Tab-separated table of C-alpha atoms and ligand atoms in Angstrom:
chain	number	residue	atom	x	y	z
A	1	UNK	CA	-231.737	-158.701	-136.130
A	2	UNK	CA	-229.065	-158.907	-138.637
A	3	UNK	CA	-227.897	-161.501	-141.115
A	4	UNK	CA	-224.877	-163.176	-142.317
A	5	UNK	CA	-224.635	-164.108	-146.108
A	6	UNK	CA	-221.389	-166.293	-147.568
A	7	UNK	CA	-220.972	-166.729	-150.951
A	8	UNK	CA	-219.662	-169.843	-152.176
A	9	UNK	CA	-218.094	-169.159	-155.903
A	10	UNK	CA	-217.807	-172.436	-157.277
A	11	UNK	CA	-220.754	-174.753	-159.345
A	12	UNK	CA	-219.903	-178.346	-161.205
A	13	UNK	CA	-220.771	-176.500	-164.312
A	14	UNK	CA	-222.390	-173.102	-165.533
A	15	UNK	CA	-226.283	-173.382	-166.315
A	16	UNK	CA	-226.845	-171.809	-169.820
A	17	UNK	CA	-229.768	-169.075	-167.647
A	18	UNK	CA	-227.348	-168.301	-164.839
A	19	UNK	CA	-225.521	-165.166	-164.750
A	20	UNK	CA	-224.408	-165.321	-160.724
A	21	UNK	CA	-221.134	-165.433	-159.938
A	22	UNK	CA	-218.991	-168.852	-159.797
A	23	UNK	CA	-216.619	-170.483	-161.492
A	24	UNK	CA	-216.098	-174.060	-162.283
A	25	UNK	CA	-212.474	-174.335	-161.361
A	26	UNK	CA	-212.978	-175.408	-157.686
A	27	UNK	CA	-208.884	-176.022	-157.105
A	28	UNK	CA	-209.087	-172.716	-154.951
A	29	UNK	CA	-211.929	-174.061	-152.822
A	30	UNK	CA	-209.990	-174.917	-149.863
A	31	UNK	CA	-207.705	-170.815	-150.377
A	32	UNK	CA	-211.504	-169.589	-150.713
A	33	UNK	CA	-213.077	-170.534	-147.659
A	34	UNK	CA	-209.190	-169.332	-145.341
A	35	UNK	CA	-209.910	-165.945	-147.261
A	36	UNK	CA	-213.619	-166.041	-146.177
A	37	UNK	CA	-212.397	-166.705	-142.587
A	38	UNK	CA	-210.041	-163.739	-142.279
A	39	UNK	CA	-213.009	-161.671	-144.710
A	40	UNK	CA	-215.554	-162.679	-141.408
A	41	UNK	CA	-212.633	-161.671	-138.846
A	42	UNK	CA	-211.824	-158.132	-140.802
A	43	UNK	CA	-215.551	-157.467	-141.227
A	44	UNK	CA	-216.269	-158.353	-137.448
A	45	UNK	CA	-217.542	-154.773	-136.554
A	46	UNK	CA	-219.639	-154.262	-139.384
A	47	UNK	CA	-223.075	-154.987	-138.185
A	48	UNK	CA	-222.891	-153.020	-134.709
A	49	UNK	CA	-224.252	-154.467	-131.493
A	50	UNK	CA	-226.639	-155.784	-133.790
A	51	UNK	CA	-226.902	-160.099	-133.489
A	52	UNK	CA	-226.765	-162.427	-136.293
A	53	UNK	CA	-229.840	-164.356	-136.453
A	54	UNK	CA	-229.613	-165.699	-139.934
A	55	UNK	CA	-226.750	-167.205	-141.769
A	56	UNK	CA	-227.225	-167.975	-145.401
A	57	UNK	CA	-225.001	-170.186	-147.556
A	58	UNK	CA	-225.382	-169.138	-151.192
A	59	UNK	CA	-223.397	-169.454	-154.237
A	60	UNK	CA	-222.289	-170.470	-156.507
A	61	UNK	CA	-223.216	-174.134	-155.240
A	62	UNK	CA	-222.502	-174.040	-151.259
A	63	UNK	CA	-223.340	-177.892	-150.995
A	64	UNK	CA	-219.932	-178.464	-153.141
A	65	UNK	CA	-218.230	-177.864	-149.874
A	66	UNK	CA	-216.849	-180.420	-147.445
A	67	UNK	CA	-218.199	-180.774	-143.623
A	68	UNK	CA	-214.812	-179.400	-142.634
A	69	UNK	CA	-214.845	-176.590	-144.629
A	70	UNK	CA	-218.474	-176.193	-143.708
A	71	UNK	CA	-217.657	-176.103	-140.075
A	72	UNK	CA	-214.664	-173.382	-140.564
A	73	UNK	CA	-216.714	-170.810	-141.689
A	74	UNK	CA	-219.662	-171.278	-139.198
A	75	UNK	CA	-217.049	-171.291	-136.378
A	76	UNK	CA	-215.695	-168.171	-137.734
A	77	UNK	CA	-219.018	-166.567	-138.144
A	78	UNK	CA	-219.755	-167.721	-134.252
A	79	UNK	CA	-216.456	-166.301	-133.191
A	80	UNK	CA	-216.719	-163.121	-134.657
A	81	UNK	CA	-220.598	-162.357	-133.917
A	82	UNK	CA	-222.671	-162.548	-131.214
A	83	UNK	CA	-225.774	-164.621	-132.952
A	84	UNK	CA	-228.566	-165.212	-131.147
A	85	UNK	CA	-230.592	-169.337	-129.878
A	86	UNK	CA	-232.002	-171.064	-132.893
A	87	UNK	CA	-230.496	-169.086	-135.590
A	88	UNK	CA	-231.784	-170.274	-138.949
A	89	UNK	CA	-228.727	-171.440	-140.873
A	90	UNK	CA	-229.570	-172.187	-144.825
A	91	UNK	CA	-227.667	-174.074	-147.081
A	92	UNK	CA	-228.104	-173.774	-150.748
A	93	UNK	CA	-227.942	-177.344	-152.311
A	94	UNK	CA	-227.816	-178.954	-155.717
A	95	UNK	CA	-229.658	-182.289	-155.638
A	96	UNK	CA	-226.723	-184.155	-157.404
A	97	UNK	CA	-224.509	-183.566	-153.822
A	98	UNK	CA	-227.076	-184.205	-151.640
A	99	UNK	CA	-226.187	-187.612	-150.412
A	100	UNK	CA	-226.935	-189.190	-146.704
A	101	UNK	CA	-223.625	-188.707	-145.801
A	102	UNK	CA	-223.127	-185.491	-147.147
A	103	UNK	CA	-226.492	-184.225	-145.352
A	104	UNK	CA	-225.569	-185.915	-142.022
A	105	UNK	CA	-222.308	-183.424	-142.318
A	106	UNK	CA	-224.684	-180.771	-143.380
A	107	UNK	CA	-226.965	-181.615	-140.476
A	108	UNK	CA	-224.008	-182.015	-137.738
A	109	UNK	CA	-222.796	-178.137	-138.725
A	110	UNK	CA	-226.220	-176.725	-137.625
A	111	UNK	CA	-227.940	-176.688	-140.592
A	112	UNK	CA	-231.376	-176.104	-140.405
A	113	UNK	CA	-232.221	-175.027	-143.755
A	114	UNK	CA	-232.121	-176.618	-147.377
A	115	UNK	CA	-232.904	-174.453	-150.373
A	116	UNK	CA	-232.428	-177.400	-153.007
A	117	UNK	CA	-232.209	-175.770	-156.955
A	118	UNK	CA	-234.525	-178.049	-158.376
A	119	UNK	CA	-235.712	-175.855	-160.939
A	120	UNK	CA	-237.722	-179.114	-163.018
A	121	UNK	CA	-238.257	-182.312	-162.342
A	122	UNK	CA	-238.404	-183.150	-166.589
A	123	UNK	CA	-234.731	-184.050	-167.975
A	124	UNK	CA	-235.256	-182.488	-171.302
A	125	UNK	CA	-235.745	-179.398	-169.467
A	126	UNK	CA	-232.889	-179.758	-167.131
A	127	UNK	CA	-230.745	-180.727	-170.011
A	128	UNK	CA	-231.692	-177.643	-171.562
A	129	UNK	CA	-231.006	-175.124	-168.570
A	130	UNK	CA	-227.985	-177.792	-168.521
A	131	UNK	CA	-228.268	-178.360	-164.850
A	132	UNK	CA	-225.854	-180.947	-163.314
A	133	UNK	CA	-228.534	-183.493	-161.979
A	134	UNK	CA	-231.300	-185.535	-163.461
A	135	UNK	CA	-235.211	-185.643	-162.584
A	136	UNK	CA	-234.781	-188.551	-160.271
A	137	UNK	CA	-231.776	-187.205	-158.314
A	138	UNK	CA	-234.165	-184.118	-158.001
A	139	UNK	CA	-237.062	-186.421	-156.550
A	140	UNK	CA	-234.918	-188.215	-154.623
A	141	UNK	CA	-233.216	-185.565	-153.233
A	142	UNK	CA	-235.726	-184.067	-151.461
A	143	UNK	CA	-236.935	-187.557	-149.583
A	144	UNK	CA	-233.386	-188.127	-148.688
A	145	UNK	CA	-233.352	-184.561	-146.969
A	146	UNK	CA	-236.354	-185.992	-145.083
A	147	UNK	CA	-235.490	-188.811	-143.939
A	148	UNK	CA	-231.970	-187.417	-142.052
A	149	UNK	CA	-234.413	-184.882	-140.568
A	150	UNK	CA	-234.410	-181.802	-142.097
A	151	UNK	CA	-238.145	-180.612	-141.750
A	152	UNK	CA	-237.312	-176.661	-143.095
A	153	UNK	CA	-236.550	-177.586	-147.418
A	154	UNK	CA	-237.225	-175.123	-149.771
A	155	UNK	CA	-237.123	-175.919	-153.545
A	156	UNK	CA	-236.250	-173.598	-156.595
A	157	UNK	CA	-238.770	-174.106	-159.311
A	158	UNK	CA	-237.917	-171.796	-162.729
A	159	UNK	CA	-241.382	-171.132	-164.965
A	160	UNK	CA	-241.739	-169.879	-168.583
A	161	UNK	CA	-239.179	-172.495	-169.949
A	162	UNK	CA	-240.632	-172.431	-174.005
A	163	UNK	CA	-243.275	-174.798	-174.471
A	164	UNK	CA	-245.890	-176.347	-176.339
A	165	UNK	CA	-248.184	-176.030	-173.691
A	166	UNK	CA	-248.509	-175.707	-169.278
A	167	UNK	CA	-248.687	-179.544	-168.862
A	168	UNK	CA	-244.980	-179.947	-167.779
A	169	UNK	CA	-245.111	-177.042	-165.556
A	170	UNK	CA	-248.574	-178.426	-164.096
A	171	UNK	CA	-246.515	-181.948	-163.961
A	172	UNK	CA	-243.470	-179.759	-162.286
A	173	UNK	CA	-245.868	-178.689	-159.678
A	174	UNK	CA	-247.736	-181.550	-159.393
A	175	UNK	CA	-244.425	-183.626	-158.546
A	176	UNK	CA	-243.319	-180.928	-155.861
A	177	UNK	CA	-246.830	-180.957	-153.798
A	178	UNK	CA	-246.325	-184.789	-153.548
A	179	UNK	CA	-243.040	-184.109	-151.682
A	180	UNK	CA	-244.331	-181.364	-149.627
A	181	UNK	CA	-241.013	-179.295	-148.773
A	182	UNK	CA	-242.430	-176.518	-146.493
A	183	UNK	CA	-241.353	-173.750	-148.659
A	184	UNK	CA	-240.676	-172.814	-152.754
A	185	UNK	CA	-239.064	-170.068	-154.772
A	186	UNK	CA	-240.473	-169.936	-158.479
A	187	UNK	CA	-238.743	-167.641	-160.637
A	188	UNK	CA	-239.342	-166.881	-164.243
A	189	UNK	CA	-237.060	-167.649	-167.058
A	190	UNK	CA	-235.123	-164.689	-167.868
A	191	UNK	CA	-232.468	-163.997	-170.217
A	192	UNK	CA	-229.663	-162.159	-168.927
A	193	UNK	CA	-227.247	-161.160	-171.513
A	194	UNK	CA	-224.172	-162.879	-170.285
A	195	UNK	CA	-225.235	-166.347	-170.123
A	196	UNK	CA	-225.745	-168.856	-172.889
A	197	UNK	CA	-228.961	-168.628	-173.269
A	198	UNK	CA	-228.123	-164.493	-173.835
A	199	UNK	CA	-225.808	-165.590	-176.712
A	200	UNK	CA	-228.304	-167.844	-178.110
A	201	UNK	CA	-231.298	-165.079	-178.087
A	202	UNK	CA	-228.171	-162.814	-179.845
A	203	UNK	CA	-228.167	-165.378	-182.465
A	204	UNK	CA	-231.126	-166.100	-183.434
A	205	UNK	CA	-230.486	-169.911	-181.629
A	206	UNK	CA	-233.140	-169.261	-179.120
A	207	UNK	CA	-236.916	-167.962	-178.419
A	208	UNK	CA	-237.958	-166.633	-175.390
A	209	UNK	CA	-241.431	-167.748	-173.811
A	210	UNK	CA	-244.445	-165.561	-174.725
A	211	UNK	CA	-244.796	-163.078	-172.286
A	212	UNK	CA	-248.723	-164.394	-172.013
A	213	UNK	CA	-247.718	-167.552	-171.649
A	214	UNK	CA	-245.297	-166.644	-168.366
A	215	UNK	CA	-248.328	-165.076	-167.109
A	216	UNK	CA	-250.484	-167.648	-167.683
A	217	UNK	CA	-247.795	-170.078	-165.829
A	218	UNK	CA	-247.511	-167.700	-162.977
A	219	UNK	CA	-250.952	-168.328	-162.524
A	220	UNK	CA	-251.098	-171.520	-162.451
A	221	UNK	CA	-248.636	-171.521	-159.880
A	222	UNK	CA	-250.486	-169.044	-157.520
A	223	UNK	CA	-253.731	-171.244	-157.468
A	224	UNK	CA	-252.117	-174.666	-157.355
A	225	UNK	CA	-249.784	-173.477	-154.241
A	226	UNK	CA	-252.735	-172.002	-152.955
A	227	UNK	CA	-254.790	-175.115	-153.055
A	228	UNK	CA	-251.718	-177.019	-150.815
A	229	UNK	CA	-252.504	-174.499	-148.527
A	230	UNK	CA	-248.757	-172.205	-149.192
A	231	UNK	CA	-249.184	-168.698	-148.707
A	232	UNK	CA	-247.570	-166.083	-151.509
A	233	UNK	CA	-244.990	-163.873	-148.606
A	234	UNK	CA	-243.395	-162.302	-151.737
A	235	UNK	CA	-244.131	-162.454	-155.276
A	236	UNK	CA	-241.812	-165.159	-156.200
A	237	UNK	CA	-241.502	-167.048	-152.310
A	238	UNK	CA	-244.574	-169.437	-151.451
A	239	UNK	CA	-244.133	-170.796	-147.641
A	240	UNK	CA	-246.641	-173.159	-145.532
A	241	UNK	CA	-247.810	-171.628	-142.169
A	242	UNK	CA	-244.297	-170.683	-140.314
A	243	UNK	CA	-242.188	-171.486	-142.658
A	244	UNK	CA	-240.994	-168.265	-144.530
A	245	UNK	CA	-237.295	-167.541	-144.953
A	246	UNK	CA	-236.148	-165.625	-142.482
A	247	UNK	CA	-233.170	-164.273	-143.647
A	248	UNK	CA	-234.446	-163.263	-147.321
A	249	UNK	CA	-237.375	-161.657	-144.961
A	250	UNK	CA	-234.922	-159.436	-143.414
A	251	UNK	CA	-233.496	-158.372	-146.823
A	252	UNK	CA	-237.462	-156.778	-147.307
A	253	UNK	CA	-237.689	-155.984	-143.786
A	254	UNK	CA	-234.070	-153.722	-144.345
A	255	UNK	CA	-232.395	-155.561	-141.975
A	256	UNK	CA	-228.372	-154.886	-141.865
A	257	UNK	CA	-226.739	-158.064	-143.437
A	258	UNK	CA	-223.290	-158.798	-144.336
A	259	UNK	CA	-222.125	-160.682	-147.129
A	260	UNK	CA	-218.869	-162.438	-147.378
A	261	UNK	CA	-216.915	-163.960	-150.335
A	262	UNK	CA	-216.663	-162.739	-153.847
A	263	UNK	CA	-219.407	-160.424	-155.150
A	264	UNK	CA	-221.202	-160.751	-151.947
A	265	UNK	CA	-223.644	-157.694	-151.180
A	266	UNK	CA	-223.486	-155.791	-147.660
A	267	UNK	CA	-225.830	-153.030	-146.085
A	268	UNK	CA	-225.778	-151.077	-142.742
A	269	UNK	CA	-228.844	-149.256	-143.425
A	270	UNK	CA	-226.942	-146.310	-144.396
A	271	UNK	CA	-224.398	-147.960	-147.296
A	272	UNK	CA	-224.006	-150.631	-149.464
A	273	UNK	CA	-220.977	-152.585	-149.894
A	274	UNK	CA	-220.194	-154.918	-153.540
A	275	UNK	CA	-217.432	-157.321	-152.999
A	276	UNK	CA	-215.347	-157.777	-156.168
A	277	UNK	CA	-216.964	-160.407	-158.421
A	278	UNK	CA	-213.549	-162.117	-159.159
A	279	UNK	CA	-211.972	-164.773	-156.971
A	280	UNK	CA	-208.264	-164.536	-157.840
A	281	UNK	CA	-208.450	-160.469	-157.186
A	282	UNK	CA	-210.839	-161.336	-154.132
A	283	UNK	CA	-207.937	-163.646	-153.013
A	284	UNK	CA	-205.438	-161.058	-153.662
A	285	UNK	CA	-206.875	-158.449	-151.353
A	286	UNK	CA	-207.373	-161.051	-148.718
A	287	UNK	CA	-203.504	-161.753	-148.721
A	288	UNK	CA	-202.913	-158.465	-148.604
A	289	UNK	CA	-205.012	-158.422	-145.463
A	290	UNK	CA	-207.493	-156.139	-146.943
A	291	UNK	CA	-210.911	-156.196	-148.890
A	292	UNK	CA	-212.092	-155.501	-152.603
A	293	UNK	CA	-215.182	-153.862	-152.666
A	294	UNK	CA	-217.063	-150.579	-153.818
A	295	UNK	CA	-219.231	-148.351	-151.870
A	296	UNK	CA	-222.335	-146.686	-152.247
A	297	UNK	CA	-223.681	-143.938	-149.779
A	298	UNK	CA	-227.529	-144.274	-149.799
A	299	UNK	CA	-229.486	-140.965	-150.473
A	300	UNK	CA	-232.544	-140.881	-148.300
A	301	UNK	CA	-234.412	-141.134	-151.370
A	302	UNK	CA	-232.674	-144.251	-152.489
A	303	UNK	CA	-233.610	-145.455	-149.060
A	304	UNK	CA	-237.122	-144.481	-149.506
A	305	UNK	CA	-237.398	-146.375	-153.229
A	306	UNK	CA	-235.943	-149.281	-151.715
A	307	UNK	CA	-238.306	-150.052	-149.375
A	308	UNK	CA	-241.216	-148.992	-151.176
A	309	UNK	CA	-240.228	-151.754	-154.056
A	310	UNK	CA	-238.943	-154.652	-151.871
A	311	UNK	CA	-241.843	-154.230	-148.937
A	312	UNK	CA	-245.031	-153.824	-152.298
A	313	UNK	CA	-243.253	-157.436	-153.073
A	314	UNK	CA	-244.164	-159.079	-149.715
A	315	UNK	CA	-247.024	-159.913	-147.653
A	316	UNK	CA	-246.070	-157.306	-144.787
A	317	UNK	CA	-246.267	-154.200	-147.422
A	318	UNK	CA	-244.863	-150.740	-146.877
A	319	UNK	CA	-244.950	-150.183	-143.191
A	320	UNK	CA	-246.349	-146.077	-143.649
A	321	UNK	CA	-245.198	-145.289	-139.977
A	322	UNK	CA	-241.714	-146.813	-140.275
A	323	UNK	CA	-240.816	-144.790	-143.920
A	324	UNK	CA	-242.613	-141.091	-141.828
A	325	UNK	CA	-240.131	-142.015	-138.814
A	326	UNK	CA	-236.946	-143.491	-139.996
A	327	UNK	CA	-237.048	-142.187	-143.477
A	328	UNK	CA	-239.083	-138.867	-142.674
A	329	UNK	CA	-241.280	-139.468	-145.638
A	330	UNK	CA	-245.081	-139.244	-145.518
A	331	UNK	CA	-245.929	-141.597	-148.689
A	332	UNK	CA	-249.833	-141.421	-148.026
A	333	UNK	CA	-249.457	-137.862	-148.049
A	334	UNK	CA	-247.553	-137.748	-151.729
A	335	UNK	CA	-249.738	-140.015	-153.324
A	336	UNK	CA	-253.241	-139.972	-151.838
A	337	UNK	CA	-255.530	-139.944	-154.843
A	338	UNK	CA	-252.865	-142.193	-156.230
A	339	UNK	CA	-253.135	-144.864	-153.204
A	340	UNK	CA	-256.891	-144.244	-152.815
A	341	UNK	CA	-257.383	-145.284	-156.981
A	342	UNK	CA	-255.648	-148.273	-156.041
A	343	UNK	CA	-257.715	-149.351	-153.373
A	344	UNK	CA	-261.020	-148.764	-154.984
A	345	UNK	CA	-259.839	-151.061	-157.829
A	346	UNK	CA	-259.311	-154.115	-155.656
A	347	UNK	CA	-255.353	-153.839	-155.959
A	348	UNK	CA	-253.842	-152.549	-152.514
A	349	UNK	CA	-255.367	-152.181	-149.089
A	350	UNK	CA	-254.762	-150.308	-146.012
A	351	UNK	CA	-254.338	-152.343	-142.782
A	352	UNK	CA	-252.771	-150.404	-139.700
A	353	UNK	CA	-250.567	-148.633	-141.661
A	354	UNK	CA	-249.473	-150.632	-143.824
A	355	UNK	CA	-249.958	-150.577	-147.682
A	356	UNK	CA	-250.350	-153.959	-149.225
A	357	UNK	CA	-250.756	-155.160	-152.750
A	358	UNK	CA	-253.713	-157.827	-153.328
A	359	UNK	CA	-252.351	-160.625	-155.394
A	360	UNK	CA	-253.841	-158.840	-158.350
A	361	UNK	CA	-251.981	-155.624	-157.379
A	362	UNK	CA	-248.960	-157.657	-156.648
A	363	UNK	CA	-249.249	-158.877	-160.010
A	364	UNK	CA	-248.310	-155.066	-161.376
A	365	UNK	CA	-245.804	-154.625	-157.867
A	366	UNK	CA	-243.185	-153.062	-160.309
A	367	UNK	CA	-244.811	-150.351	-162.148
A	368	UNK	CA	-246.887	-149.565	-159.014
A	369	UNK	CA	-243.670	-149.496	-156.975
A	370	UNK	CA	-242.234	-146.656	-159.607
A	371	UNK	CA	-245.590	-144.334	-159.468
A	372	UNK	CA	-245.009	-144.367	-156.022
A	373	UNK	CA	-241.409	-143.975	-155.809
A	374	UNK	CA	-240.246	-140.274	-154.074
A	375	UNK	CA	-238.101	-137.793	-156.280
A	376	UNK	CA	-236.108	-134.945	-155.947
B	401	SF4	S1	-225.664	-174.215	-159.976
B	401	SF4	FE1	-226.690	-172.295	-159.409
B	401	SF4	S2	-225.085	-170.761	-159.272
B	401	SF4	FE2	-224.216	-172.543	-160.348
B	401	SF4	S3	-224.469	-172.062	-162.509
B	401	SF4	FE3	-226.266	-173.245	-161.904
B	401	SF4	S4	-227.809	-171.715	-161.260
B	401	SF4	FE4	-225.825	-170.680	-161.357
């Protein structure tokens, strides 16, 4: 099953950690989404006989867009590709545009989905990340979403913002068990060098969190999830029973998926595509009637590191049968000793044939991923 992805390049303002791409002009919004039509009718072949069974609206802030506009590109997407009953159709959302109106809209498209950046629920802290909404809108939020009947909400939570201590991040996650959205994303604060939080650490302006105290808050995000009864499916996604995304689990799975709009990401299994990450050249090449993008032929090794990475990160592991037959690569046989060490020190197992970190292992996923990665 394949997946749809449209990015939506527009946000109310940039957060000082956030080094996506958007811009905060939105007086191309409506020229945008008519170039992401004709982008979804060009691209129409892409993904084979394969059917769409995810659509995911990311950004950028998706939830800045009108019902209309809403409805234009999920037509095109259903005119274009055959997608299968009950697809799941996510809409990124900040909580500042999440009124009832605007979620009956959302609702009326076919959204199913809400992944609501929440990211804190303290307005010191949002003020610092300089998110657009305050702690209440980000409470509220969430119960509005409820009440017009959306019963699949994720929220973004981001950990490691410097601290005296873990009591607002144990208040953070305390606050988001009491409104019980069936899935989270927590993601560490990191500093990307192109944000304003990168120019800050240049500067001397700003301190990065300890990397023990990260750790530390990563662990108290494993048990308290754990004690709600939300099960880790990746290192940084946390779902009740059911309730995992199924479009990011594709992306593990190596699912094809195209993405549409500026610096959206494609793959066909055997190539990646990069849309340009620039809206007026995006728009160019769209009235031009053609697309902006690079490509990148995968070597089978590249193939083989992928998966080996992205599946350690998940519940489901590296699938041993699936690399030997698609990828013709026996990774038991390469790292035996290597695999077996592992497993005597409590951090992988071996269930039919599939190798999968323990949380402890999953805890190292990275470096583990690299000893095990193939090379020429
Ligand atoms: S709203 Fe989202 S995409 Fe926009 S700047 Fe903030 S984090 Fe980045």
């Amino acid at each position: 099953m394949a997946g749809i992805y449209l990015h939506i390049p527009f946000c109310k303002q940039a957060c000082h950690y956030c080094d996506f791409h958007f811009s905060t002009n939105q007086q191309q919004k409506t020229t945008m989404v008519r170039a992401m039509v004709q982008e979804i009718s060009i691209q129409k072949n892409y993904l084979g006989d394969d059917p769409v069974s995810t659509i995911y609206l990311g950004g950028g802030t998706p939830s800045l867009l009108t019902g209309d506009e809403l409805q234009t590109l999920l037509s095109a997407v259903h005119e274009n590709f055959e997608v299968t009953a009950l697809p799941e159709i996510t809409l990124e959302a900040n909580p500042d545009d999440l009124t009832a109106a605007k979620l009956k809209l959302f609702k009326a498209c076919g959204i199913n989905r809400l992944s609501i950046g929440i990211q804190s629920f303290h307005n010191p802290h949002l003020h610092f990340l300089n998110r657009a909404h305050n702690a209440d809108e980000a409470r509220q939020c969430v119960k509005i979403a409820q009440e017009e009947g959306f019963d699949n909400i994720s929220i973004d939570l981001i950990y490691a913002i410097p601290a005296e201590d873990h009591r607002l991040w144990q208040q953070d996650l305390q606050t988001a068990m009491q409104l019980h959205p069936q899935h989270i994303s927590s993601y560490c604060l990191t500093i990307e060098e192109k944000t304003v939080f990168g120019q800050w650490l240049k500067k001397g302006r700003f301190r990065e969190a300890e990397e023990d105290f990260a750790a530390e808050q990563f662990e108290i995000l494993l048990h308290t999830l754990q004690a709600h009864g939300y099960e880790q499916y990746e290192i940084s996604n946390f779902s009740l029973p059911g309730y995992h995304s199924r479009h990011n689990s594709n992306y593990w799975k190596k699912e094809k998926y195209l993405g549409i709009g500026p610096s959206a990401h494609s793959y066909d299994q055997v190539s990646r595509q990069y849309n340009v990450a620039h809206n007026v050249r995006y728009l160019k090449a769209l009235a031009e009637n053609r697309l902006a993008y690079e490509k990148e032929w995968l070597q089978p090794q590249d193939q083989i590191n992928e998966y080996i990475l992205t599946g350690l990160r998940t519940k489901w592991g590296c699938d041993l049968m699936k690399i030997k037959t698609e990828l013709q690569y026996d990774l038991y046989a390469h790292n035996a000793p290597y695999i077996e060490d592992l497993i005597a020190r409590g951090l992988a197992t071996l269930q039919d044939q599939h190798l999968i970190l323990t949380p402890q292992g999953k805890l190292l996923a990275d470096r583990i991923a690299s000893d095990l990665f193939a090379v020429s």
